[in-house]
Amino acid sequence: MLKFENVSKVFDGGFQAVKSVSFDIPTGEFLVLIGPSGSGKSTTMKMINRMEPHTSGKITINGKDTNSYNASELRRNIGYVIQQIGLFPHYTIEKNIAIVPQLKGWNDKEIKARVNELLELVGLDPEIYATRYPKELSGGQQQRIGIARALAADPDVILMDEPFSALDPLTREQLQNEFLSLHKKLKKTIVFVTHDMDEALKMGDRIAIMKDGKLLQLDTPEKLLHEPAHGFVEEFIGKHRIIQNPELMPVIDIMSESVYTALPQWSPEKALSFIRQRKITNLIVVDDDNILVGIVSAHDLIKKLDDIKIIEEIMVSREPFLYDTSTAKDAIIMMNEAPYGILPVIDKTQKLVGVVTRGSLLSAMSSQWTETGDIQ
Ligand SMILES: Nc1ncnc2c1ncn2[C@@H]1O[C@H](COP(=O)(O)OP(=O)(O)OP(=O)(O)O)[C@@H](O)[C@H]1O
Ligand SMILES: [Mg+2]
């Protein structure tokens, strides 16, 4: 879908920031670019929407050379989220989100409907927030608006340059989770820059490690942990991360036993307030005997709030799930099928005993992170 062929960038002073980088991202993939400061991550990303023109090589989107597009047209079709958010302070939230749809000539009614839909999608009530100004929102809320704005004109590709790094750890984790479930739903192709390895392992379908303008390895998180292709990659992932063998790791050792559950007959309002209080993104649904019946996501809940009476109506299948006799290897395989990045674990009587999340799985596979997991 998005293809780099021997792409290089030499800045005016002669400095080569990106050196013959090639990769191919399929539609809907979440690709994370990670590497030390100055390794060329942002430059690589900016070449996609031509904020930085590339010096040589070829970049194509759906087979079409990006150089053959009109530059502003290209940018309008690629969402872009940055760390400093970049909301216009004198525009209301509604106007901020509407910028690209307006440029694209949508009518007022279409724009209004889209703004409301997006605010709900990112978990903010349009009645309350549409007419506020950016400074009247918290950092996390502003970042949500940044995401809504990037999604506004329904682009196929979204570029995100350290979008969550300025947030406090709790808000960051919450937004990471929400964005992951949003991604599962919207299936956008995403290029996401970070320098936080934990974030990369959690978010990426695949991770590209850059150093000195070169792409050293591009693989799934599991493959990177198990088969680092380059000494630097191993070092970067963490010298002291002892890689465990997932086949020998019982799932009950890595699951979390404290699970927030709901009953199928709960009202959507009750479920939503429960979710909001606990800042979680999904609820595992069990019956009166604690037997697993399904999962409800916060996003579906917000979307369908007025259309349903009980949450069972929007509950998704309990599959895939794990038995308490499974191993971490089973969890790795199943995780690819898990719509919300969460796998319930049940015993042989079908009762819920815990959950495994993608993050907990990956951190269990590697031992304690060196010091902070942060490389700058
Ligand atoms: N306009 C420019 N002119 C010259 N050199 C530049 C320019 N922009 C970036 N560079 C250099 O290119 C290299 C790569 O920069 P880039 O911003 O892509 O790094 P990065 O990997 O995103 O780093 P960070 O993690 O600090 O954001 C750096 O050495 C930087 O100094
Ligand atoms: Mg950067």
Tab-separated table of C-alpha atoms and ligand atoms in Angstrom:
chain	number	residue	atom	x	y	z
A	1	MET	CA	0.000	0.000	0.000
A	2	LEU	CA	2.765	2.366	1.033
A	3	LYS	CA	6.093	1.541	-0.504
A	4	PHE	CA	9.596	2.963	-0.103
A	5	GLU	CA	12.168	1.929	-2.686
A	6	ASN	CA	15.761	2.965	-1.946
A	7	VAL	CA	14.614	6.280	-0.550
A	8	SER	CA	17.269	8.734	0.575
A	9	LYS	CA	17.219	12.241	1.957
A	10	VAL	CA	20.132	14.651	1.720
A	11	PHE	CA	19.476	18.029	3.344
A	12	ASP	CA	20.661	21.253	1.701
A	13	GLY	CA	23.875	21.417	3.717
A	14	GLY	CA	24.781	17.969	2.362
A	15	PHE	CA	23.815	15.947	5.460
A	16	GLN	CA	22.331	12.582	4.581
A	17	ALA	CA	19.556	11.951	7.103
A	18	VAL	CA	17.996	8.887	5.434
A	19	LYS	CA	20.022	6.293	3.566
A	20	SER	CA	18.452	4.120	0.909
A	21	VAL	CA	15.499	2.919	2.939
A	22	SER	CA	13.131	0.305	1.456
A	23	PHE	CA	9.976	-1.152	2.952
A	24	ASP	CA	6.434	-2.016	2.024
A	25	ILE	CA	3.446	-1.528	4.339
A	26	PRO	CA	0.238	-3.423	3.568
A	27	THR	CA	-3.133	-1.679	3.915
A	28	GLY	CA	-4.287	-1.443	7.512
A	29	GLU	CA	-0.886	-2.114	9.047
A	30	PHE	CA	0.294	-0.264	12.135
A	31	LEU	CA	3.988	0.331	11.556
A	32	VAL	CA	6.127	1.806	14.325
A	33	LEU	CA	9.375	3.607	13.532
A	34	ILE	CA	11.792	3.626	16.431
A	35	GLY	CA	15.430	4.556	16.883
A	36	PRO	CA	17.725	6.957	18.703
A	37	SER	CA	17.343	10.711	18.394
A	38	GLY	CA	18.523	11.934	15.003
A	39	SER	CA	18.239	8.506	13.368
A	40	GLY	CA	15.899	9.856	10.676
A	41	LYS	CA	12.474	8.745	11.909
A	42	SER	CA	10.672	12.068	11.500
A	43	THR	CA	12.375	12.731	8.186
A	44	THR	CA	11.294	9.306	6.900
A	45	MET	CA	7.748	10.054	7.922
A	46	LYS	CA	7.666	13.572	6.500
A	47	MET	CA	8.783	12.278	3.123
A	48	ILE	CA	5.511	10.312	2.918
A	49	ASN	CA	3.356	13.453	2.653
A	50	ARG	CA	6.171	15.458	1.048
A	51	MET	CA	6.605	17.859	3.931
A	52	GLU	CA	10.207	16.900	3.229
A	53	PRO	CA	10.805	15.995	-0.403
A	54	HIS	CA	12.970	12.911	-0.846
A	55	THR	CA	16.239	13.264	-2.725
A	56	SER	CA	16.297	9.907	-4.475
A	57	GLY	CA	14.401	6.653	-4.667
A	58	LYS	CA	10.675	6.227	-5.003
A	59	ILE	CA	7.692	6.446	-2.641
A	60	THR	CA	4.372	5.084	-3.858
A	61	ILE	CA	0.907	4.962	-2.318
A	62	ASN	CA	-1.320	2.296	-3.847
A	63	GLY	CA	1.167	2.034	-6.681
A	64	LYS	CA	1.109	5.749	-7.479
A	65	ASP	CA	4.287	7.815	-7.129
A	66	THR	CA	3.765	10.471	-4.427
A	67	ASN	CA	5.585	12.931	-6.689
A	68	SER	CA	2.795	12.631	-9.218
A	69	TYR	CA	0.257	14.077	-6.750
A	70	ASN	CA	-0.294	17.762	-6.178
A	71	ALA	CA	1.455	18.328	-2.805
A	72	SER	CA	-1.476	19.902	-0.963
A	73	GLU	CA	-3.881	17.323	-2.321
A	74	LEU	CA	-1.535	14.598	-1.066
A	75	ARG	CA	-1.380	16.177	2.395
A	76	ARG	CA	-5.157	16.445	2.644
A	77	ASN	CA	-5.417	12.732	2.058
A	78	ILE	CA	-2.906	11.795	4.724
A	79	GLY	CA	-3.751	12.409	8.387
A	80	TYR	CA	-0.959	13.823	10.519
A	81	VAL	CA	-0.688	13.916	14.311
A	82	ILE	CA	2.265	15.426	16.135
A	83	GLN	CA	3.397	15.669	19.724
A	84	GLN	CA	2.696	19.379	20.082
A	85	ILE	CA	-0.819	18.752	18.784
A	86	GLY	CA	-0.861	21.891	16.677
A	87	LEU	CA	-4.480	22.869	17.253
A	88	PHE	CA	-5.375	26.401	16.251
A	89	PRO	CA	-5.940	28.258	19.547
A	90	HIS	CA	-8.438	30.763	18.151
A	91	TYR	CA	-10.591	28.107	16.509
A	92	THR	CA	-13.185	26.137	18.429
A	93	ILE	CA	-12.724	22.361	18.606
A	94	GLU	CA	-15.377	21.988	15.947
A	95	LYS	CA	-13.553	24.346	13.579
A	96	ASN	CA	-10.227	22.683	14.257
A	97	ILE	CA	-11.592	19.299	13.241
A	98	ALA	CA	-13.384	20.747	10.229
A	99	ILE	CA	-10.298	22.227	8.556
A	100	VAL	CA	-9.602	19.517	5.997
A	101	PRO	CA	-13.259	18.673	5.233
A	102	GLN	CA	-13.760	22.404	4.576
A	103	LEU	CA	-10.764	22.503	2.255
A	104	LYS	CA	-12.270	19.545	0.476
A	105	GLY	CA	-15.497	21.472	-0.064
A	106	TRP	CA	-17.872	19.438	2.105
A	107	ASN	CA	-21.108	21.206	2.950
A	108	ASP	CA	-21.925	22.476	6.443
A	109	LYS	CA	-24.308	19.662	7.227
A	110	GLU	CA	-21.807	16.976	6.253
A	111	ILE	CA	-19.097	18.686	8.262
A	112	LYS	CA	-21.245	19.047	11.370
A	113	ALA	CA	-22.231	15.376	11.244
A	114	ARG	CA	-18.621	14.315	10.758
A	115	VAL	CA	-17.382	16.471	13.664
A	116	ASN	CA	-19.978	14.958	15.991
A	117	GLU	CA	-19.183	11.454	14.844
A	118	LEU	CA	-15.451	11.979	15.374
A	119	LEU	CA	-15.849	13.536	18.808
A	120	GLU	CA	-17.842	10.516	19.864
A	121	LEU	CA	-15.293	8.218	18.322
A	122	VAL	CA	-12.516	9.715	20.445
A	123	GLY	CA	-14.709	9.627	23.539
A	124	LEU	CA	-15.656	13.300	23.916
A	125	ASP	CA	-19.253	14.460	24.129
A	126	PRO	CA	-19.933	16.846	21.190
A	127	GLU	CA	-22.547	18.757	23.227
A	128	ILE	CA	-19.850	19.721	25.691
A	129	TYR	CA	-16.709	19.984	23.622
A	130	ALA	CA	-17.581	21.087	20.083
A	131	THR	CA	-17.773	24.772	20.949
A	132	ARG	CA	-14.881	24.919	23.396
A	133	TYR	CA	-11.435	26.289	22.607
A	134	PRO	CA	-8.274	24.142	22.792
A	135	LYS	CA	-7.041	25.815	25.986
A	136	GLU	CA	-10.240	24.715	27.724
A	137	LEU	CA	-9.248	21.056	27.282
A	138	SER	CA	-6.737	18.891	29.144
A	139	GLY	CA	-3.586	17.681	27.365
A	140	GLY	CA	-5.079	14.245	26.801
A	141	GLN	CA	-8.314	15.717	25.460
A	142	GLN	CA	-6.383	17.995	23.110
A	143	GLN	CA	-4.469	14.996	21.840
A	144	ARG	CA	-7.785	13.247	21.179
A	145	ILE	CA	-8.829	16.254	19.090
A	146	GLY	CA	-5.536	15.934	17.212
A	147	ILE	CA	-6.484	12.350	16.388
A	148	ALA	CA	-10.051	13.313	15.443
A	149	ARG	CA	-8.696	16.013	13.156
A	150	ALA	CA	-6.319	13.582	11.460
A	151	LEU	CA	-9.246	11.244	10.820
A	152	ALA	CA	-11.595	14.000	9.666
A	153	ALA	CA	-11.513	13.522	5.919
A	154	ASP	CA	-11.219	9.748	6.248
A	155	PRO	CA	-7.636	9.426	4.987
A	156	ASP	CA	-6.195	6.020	4.139
A	157	VAL	CA	-2.859	6.786	5.766
A	158	ILE	CA	-2.180	8.417	9.127
A	159	LEU	CA	1.224	9.640	10.216
A	160	MET	CA	1.852	10.068	13.929
A	161	ASP	CA	5.085	11.580	15.232
A	162	GLU	CA	5.470	10.844	18.956
A	163	PRO	CA	1.800	11.692	19.481
A	164	PHE	CA	1.576	10.574	23.088
A	165	SER	CA	5.020	11.369	24.430
A	166	ALA	CA	4.080	14.640	26.141
A	167	LEU	CA	1.269	13.031	28.151
A	168	ASP	CA	1.403	11.745	31.711
A	169	PRO	CA	1.817	7.950	31.897
A	170	LEU	CA	-1.815	7.212	32.789
A	171	THR	CA	-3.304	9.354	30.047
A	172	ARG	CA	-0.744	7.965	27.625
A	173	GLU	CA	-1.718	4.405	28.401
A	174	GLN	CA	-5.385	5.195	28.112
A	175	LEU	CA	-4.931	6.893	24.736
A	176	GLN	CA	-2.705	4.059	23.512
A	177	ASN	CA	-5.427	1.556	24.363
A	178	GLU	CA	-8.159	3.628	22.819
A	179	PHE	CA	-6.173	4.283	19.710
A	180	LEU	CA	-5.395	0.590	19.333
A	181	SER	CA	-9.049	-0.369	19.460
A	182	LEU	CA	-9.883	2.483	17.106
A	183	HIS	CA	-7.259	1.177	14.713
A	184	LYS	CA	-8.709	-2.327	14.864
A	185	LYS	CA	-12.014	-0.853	13.809
A	186	LEU	CA	-10.960	1.678	11.183
A	187	LYS	CA	-8.131	-0.338	9.606
A	188	LYS	CA	-6.151	2.718	8.588
A	189	THR	CA	-2.558	2.333	7.510
A	190	ILE	CA	-0.517	3.950	10.261
A	191	VAL	CA	3.082	5.065	10.528
A	192	PHE	CA	3.830	5.891	14.139
A	193	VAL	CA	7.118	7.305	15.438
A	194	THR	CA	8.206	6.765	19.016
A	195	HIS	CA	11.392	6.428	21.001
A	196	ASP	CA	9.704	4.357	23.696
A	197	MET	CA	10.286	0.636	23.101
A	198	ASP	CA	7.419	-0.397	25.358
A	199	GLU	CA	5.066	1.748	23.313
A	200	ALA	CA	6.469	0.270	20.091
A	201	LEU	CA	6.003	-3.316	21.297
A	202	LYS	CA	2.495	-2.587	22.434
A	203	MET	CA	1.240	-0.675	19.415
A	204	GLY	CA	3.048	-2.002	16.361
A	205	ASP	CA	1.975	-4.793	14.045
A	206	ARG	CA	5.560	-4.416	12.892
A	207	ILE	CA	8.423	-2.306	14.148
A	208	ALA	CA	11.118	-0.657	12.045
A	209	ILE	CA	14.359	0.108	13.857
A	210	MET	CA	16.386	2.989	12.462
A	211	LYS	CA	19.913	4.112	13.215
A	212	ASP	CA	21.997	6.760	11.469
A	213	GLY	CA	19.478	7.072	8.657
A	214	LYS	CA	19.453	3.346	7.936
A	215	LEU	CA	16.677	0.851	8.431
A	216	LEU	CA	18.249	-1.980	10.431
A	217	GLN	CA	15.307	-4.332	10.859
A	218	LEU	CA	11.589	-4.348	10.198
A	219	ASP	CA	9.703	-7.183	11.867
A	220	THR	CA	6.861	-8.115	14.184
A	221	PRO	CA	7.435	-7.382	17.894
A	222	GLU	CA	7.733	-11.112	18.580
A	223	LYS	CA	10.344	-11.607	15.854
A	224	LEU	CA	12.342	-8.570	16.968
A	225	LEU	CA	12.505	-9.909	20.493
A	226	HIS	CA	13.435	-13.416	19.386
A	227	GLU	CA	15.592	-12.810	16.386
A	228	PRO	CA	17.225	-9.407	16.490
A	229	ALA	CA	18.959	-9.225	13.119
A	230	HIS	CA	21.671	-6.840	14.184
A	231	GLY	CA	23.772	-6.327	17.301
A	232	PHE	CA	22.418	-2.810	17.652
A	233	VAL	CA	18.839	-4.049	17.534
A	234	GLU	CA	19.533	-6.439	20.379
A	235	GLU	CA	21.193	-3.687	22.324
A	236	PHE	CA	18.398	-1.288	21.564
A	237	ILE	CA	15.706	-3.737	22.626
A	238	GLY	CA	17.578	-4.038	25.877
A	239	LYS	CA	20.682	-5.954	26.794
A	240	HIS	CA	19.122	-7.125	29.987
A	241	ARG	CA	15.868	-8.280	28.512
A	242	ILE	CA	16.058	-12.000	28.933
A	243	ILE	CA	13.982	-13.502	26.215
A	244	GLN	CA	11.802	-16.268	27.558
A	245	ASN	CA	10.639	-19.254	25.595
A	246	PRO	CA	6.889	-18.707	25.149
A	247	GLU	CA	6.252	-22.424	24.704
A	248	LEU	CA	7.354	-23.060	28.249
A	249	MET	CA	5.507	-20.156	29.780
A	250	PRO	CA	2.076	-21.031	31.238
A	251	VAL	CA	-0.532	-18.443	30.425
A	252	ILE	CA	-1.675	-18.370	34.052
A	253	ASP	CA	1.742	-16.902	34.948
A	254	ILE	CA	1.296	-13.931	32.663
A	255	MET	CA	-2.416	-13.252	32.908
A	256	SER	CA	-3.952	-10.651	35.115
A	257	GLU	CA	-6.449	-12.065	37.567
A	258	SER	CA	-8.142	-8.789	38.312
A	259	VAL	CA	-10.604	-8.380	35.467
A	260	TYR	CA	-13.382	-5.844	35.169
A	261	THR	CA	-16.506	-7.744	34.223
A	262	ALA	CA	-20.085	-6.856	33.403
A	263	LEU	CA	-23.315	-8.811	33.170
A	264	PRO	CA	-25.107	-9.090	29.796
A	265	GLN	CA	-28.225	-7.415	31.151
A	266	TRP	CA	-26.427	-4.241	32.272
A	267	SER	CA	-27.742	-1.040	30.778
A	268	PRO	CA	-25.345	0.715	28.401
A	269	GLU	CA	-25.283	3.750	30.746
A	270	LYS	CA	-24.198	1.615	33.668
A	271	ALA	CA	-21.486	-0.088	31.606
A	272	LEU	CA	-20.220	3.218	30.266
A	273	SER	CA	-19.977	4.846	33.654
A	274	PHE	CA	-18.173	1.743	34.958
A	275	ILE	CA	-15.739	1.941	32.033
A	276	ARG	CA	-15.160	5.666	32.460
A	277	GLN	CA	-14.523	5.450	36.190
A	278	ARG	CA	-11.941	2.775	35.703
A	279	LYS	CA	-10.452	4.274	32.545
A	280	ILE	CA	-10.649	0.979	30.698
A	281	THR	CA	-11.530	0.326	27.082
A	282	ASN	CA	-13.341	-3.013	27.181
A	283	LEU	CA	-15.508	-5.042	29.498
A	284	ILE	CA	-15.447	-8.806	29.695
A	285	VAL	CA	-19.021	-10.042	29.941
A	286	VAL	CA	-19.820	-13.024	32.188
A	287	ASP	CA	-23.066	-14.570	33.396
A	288	ASP	CA	-24.168	-14.953	37.018
A	289	ASP	CA	-21.908	-17.989	37.406
A	290	ASN	CA	-18.849	-16.110	36.080
A	291	ILE	CA	-18.972	-18.057	32.822
A	292	LEU	CA	-17.447	-16.114	29.943
A	293	VAL	CA	-20.004	-14.907	27.408
A	294	GLY	CA	-18.436	-12.069	25.393
A	295	ILE	CA	-16.701	-8.688	25.218
A	296	VAL	CA	-18.106	-5.171	24.944
A	297	SER	CA	-15.906	-2.291	23.808
A	298	ALA	CA	-16.221	1.276	25.047
A	299	HIS	CA	-16.311	2.552	21.477
A	300	ASP	CA	-19.257	0.390	20.488
A	301	LEU	CA	-20.951	1.384	23.691
A	302	ILE	CA	-20.585	5.108	23.036
A	303	LYS	CA	-21.690	4.692	19.445
A	304	LYS	CA	-24.770	2.631	20.176
A	305	LEU	CA	-25.708	4.153	23.520
A	306	ASP	CA	-29.123	5.343	22.392
A	307	ASP	CA	-29.956	2.316	20.275
A	308	ILE	CA	-29.770	-0.449	22.849
A	309	LYS	CA	-31.335	-1.372	26.150
A	310	ILE	CA	-28.834	-3.895	27.440
A	311	ILE	CA	-25.198	-4.417	26.545
A	312	GLU	CA	-25.771	-7.953	25.337
A	313	GLU	CA	-27.094	-6.406	22.120
A	314	ILE	CA	-23.649	-5.116	21.122
A	315	MET	CA	-21.554	-7.790	22.776
A	316	VAL	CA	-19.049	-9.490	20.467
A	317	SER	CA	-18.236	-13.187	20.554
A	318	ARG	CA	-16.172	-14.467	23.445
A	319	GLU	CA	-13.790	-15.991	20.945
A	320	PRO	CA	-10.867	-16.064	20.767
A	321	PHE	CA	-10.192	-17.096	24.344
A	322	LEU	CA	-7.574	-19.186	26.107
A	323	TYR	CA	-7.847	-22.059	28.549
A	324	ASP	CA	-5.860	-21.851	31.749
A	325	THR	CA	-3.762	-24.764	30.482
A	326	SER	CA	-2.525	-22.716	27.474
A	327	THR	CA	0.976	-21.338	27.026
A	328	ALA	CA	2.202	-17.877	26.079
A	329	LYS	CA	2.850	-19.272	22.609
A	330	ASP	CA	-0.881	-20.038	22.227
A	331	ALA	CA	-1.559	-16.503	23.403
A	332	ILE	CA	0.785	-15.037	20.786
A	333	ILE	CA	-1.005	-16.941	18.027
A	334	MET	CA	-4.485	-16.055	19.311
A	335	MET	CA	-3.646	-12.418	19.956
A	336	ASN	CA	-3.629	-11.761	16.201
A	337	GLU	CA	-7.297	-12.689	16.104
A	338	ALA	CA	-8.303	-10.776	19.234
A	339	PRO	CA	-10.371	-7.771	18.153
A	340	TYR	CA	-9.486	-5.641	21.165
A	341	GLY	CA	-5.991	-6.922	21.949
A	342	ILE	CA	-7.329	-8.780	24.953
A	343	LEU	CA	-7.778	-12.520	25.513
A	344	PRO	CA	-9.996	-13.859	28.284
A	345	VAL	CA	-8.693	-16.973	30.062
A	346	ILE	CA	-11.182	-19.612	31.248
A	347	ASP	CA	-10.966	-22.863	33.159
A	348	LYS	CA	-12.451	-26.161	32.010
A	349	THR	CA	-15.847	-25.234	33.448
A	350	GLN	CA	-15.811	-22.116	31.177
A	351	LYS	CA	-15.447	-19.774	34.154
A	352	LEU	CA	-13.372	-16.641	33.675
A	353	VAL	CA	-10.061	-16.784	35.558
A	354	GLY	CA	-8.136	-13.866	34.047
A	355	VAL	CA	-7.135	-11.918	30.948
A	356	VAL	CA	-4.005	-11.578	28.849
A	357	THR	CA	-3.391	-8.295	27.053
A	358	ARG	CA	-1.005	-7.723	24.204
A	359	GLY	CA	1.169	-5.491	26.402
A	360	SER	CA	1.338	-7.975	29.261
A	361	LEU	CA	2.173	-10.745	26.823
A	362	LEU	CA	5.085	-8.910	25.299
A	363	SER	CA	6.482	-7.682	28.560
A	364	ALA	CA	6.256	-11.204	29.956
A	365	MET	CA	8.230	-12.523	27.020
A	366	SER	CA	11.062	-10.201	27.830
A	367	SER	CA	12.255	-9.650	31.349
A	368	GLN	CA	12.604	-6.308	33.073
A	369	TRP	CA	13.384	-3.452	30.763
A	370	THR	CA	16.901	-2.041	31.268
A	371	GLU	CA	16.216	1.149	33.144
A	372	THR	CA	13.384	3.138	31.754
A	373	GLY	CA	12.642	1.668	28.365
A	374	ASP	CA	13.225	5.112	27.011
A	375	ILE	CA	16.001	5.909	24.632
A	376	GLN	CA	16.898	9.486	23.952
B	1	LIG	N1	16.141	20.755	7.846
B	1	LIG	C1	17.232	20.053	8.163
B	1	LIG	N2	18.445	20.405	7.686
B	1	LIG	C2	19.542	19.666	7.977
B	1	LIG	N3	19.545	18.574	8.753
B	1	LIG	C3	18.366	18.185	9.273
B	1	LIG	C4	17.150	18.907	9.010
B	1	LIG	N4	16.139	18.269	9.647
B	1	LIG	C5	16.690	17.213	10.291
B	1	LIG	N5	18.030	17.166	10.054
B	1	LIG	C6	18.959	16.163	10.567
B	1	LIG	O1	18.569	14.899	10.074
B	1	LIG	C7	18.763	13.898	11.063
B	1	LIG	C8	17.487	13.129	11.259
B	1	LIG	O2	16.501	13.986	11.824
B	1	LIG	P1	15.069	13.465	12.246
B	1	LIG	O3	14.300	14.634	12.688
B	1	LIG	O4	14.541	12.646	11.138
B	1	LIG	O5	15.454	12.535	13.469
B	1	LIG	P2	14.515	11.696	14.438
B	1	LIG	O6	14.928	10.280	14.301
B	1	LIG	O7	13.102	12.049	14.215
B	1	LIG	O8	14.995	12.213	15.868
B	1	LIG	P3	14.165	12.567	17.222
B	1	LIG	O9	13.957	11.255	17.930
B	1	LIG	O10	15.098	13.451	17.977
B	1	LIG	O11	12.883	13.248	16.832
B	1	LIG	C9	19.245	14.612	12.302
B	1	LIG	O12	20.638	14.458	12.412
B	1	LIG	C10	18.872	16.052	12.061
B	1	LIG	O13	19.794	16.918	12.685
B	2	MG	MG	11.668	13.096	15.335
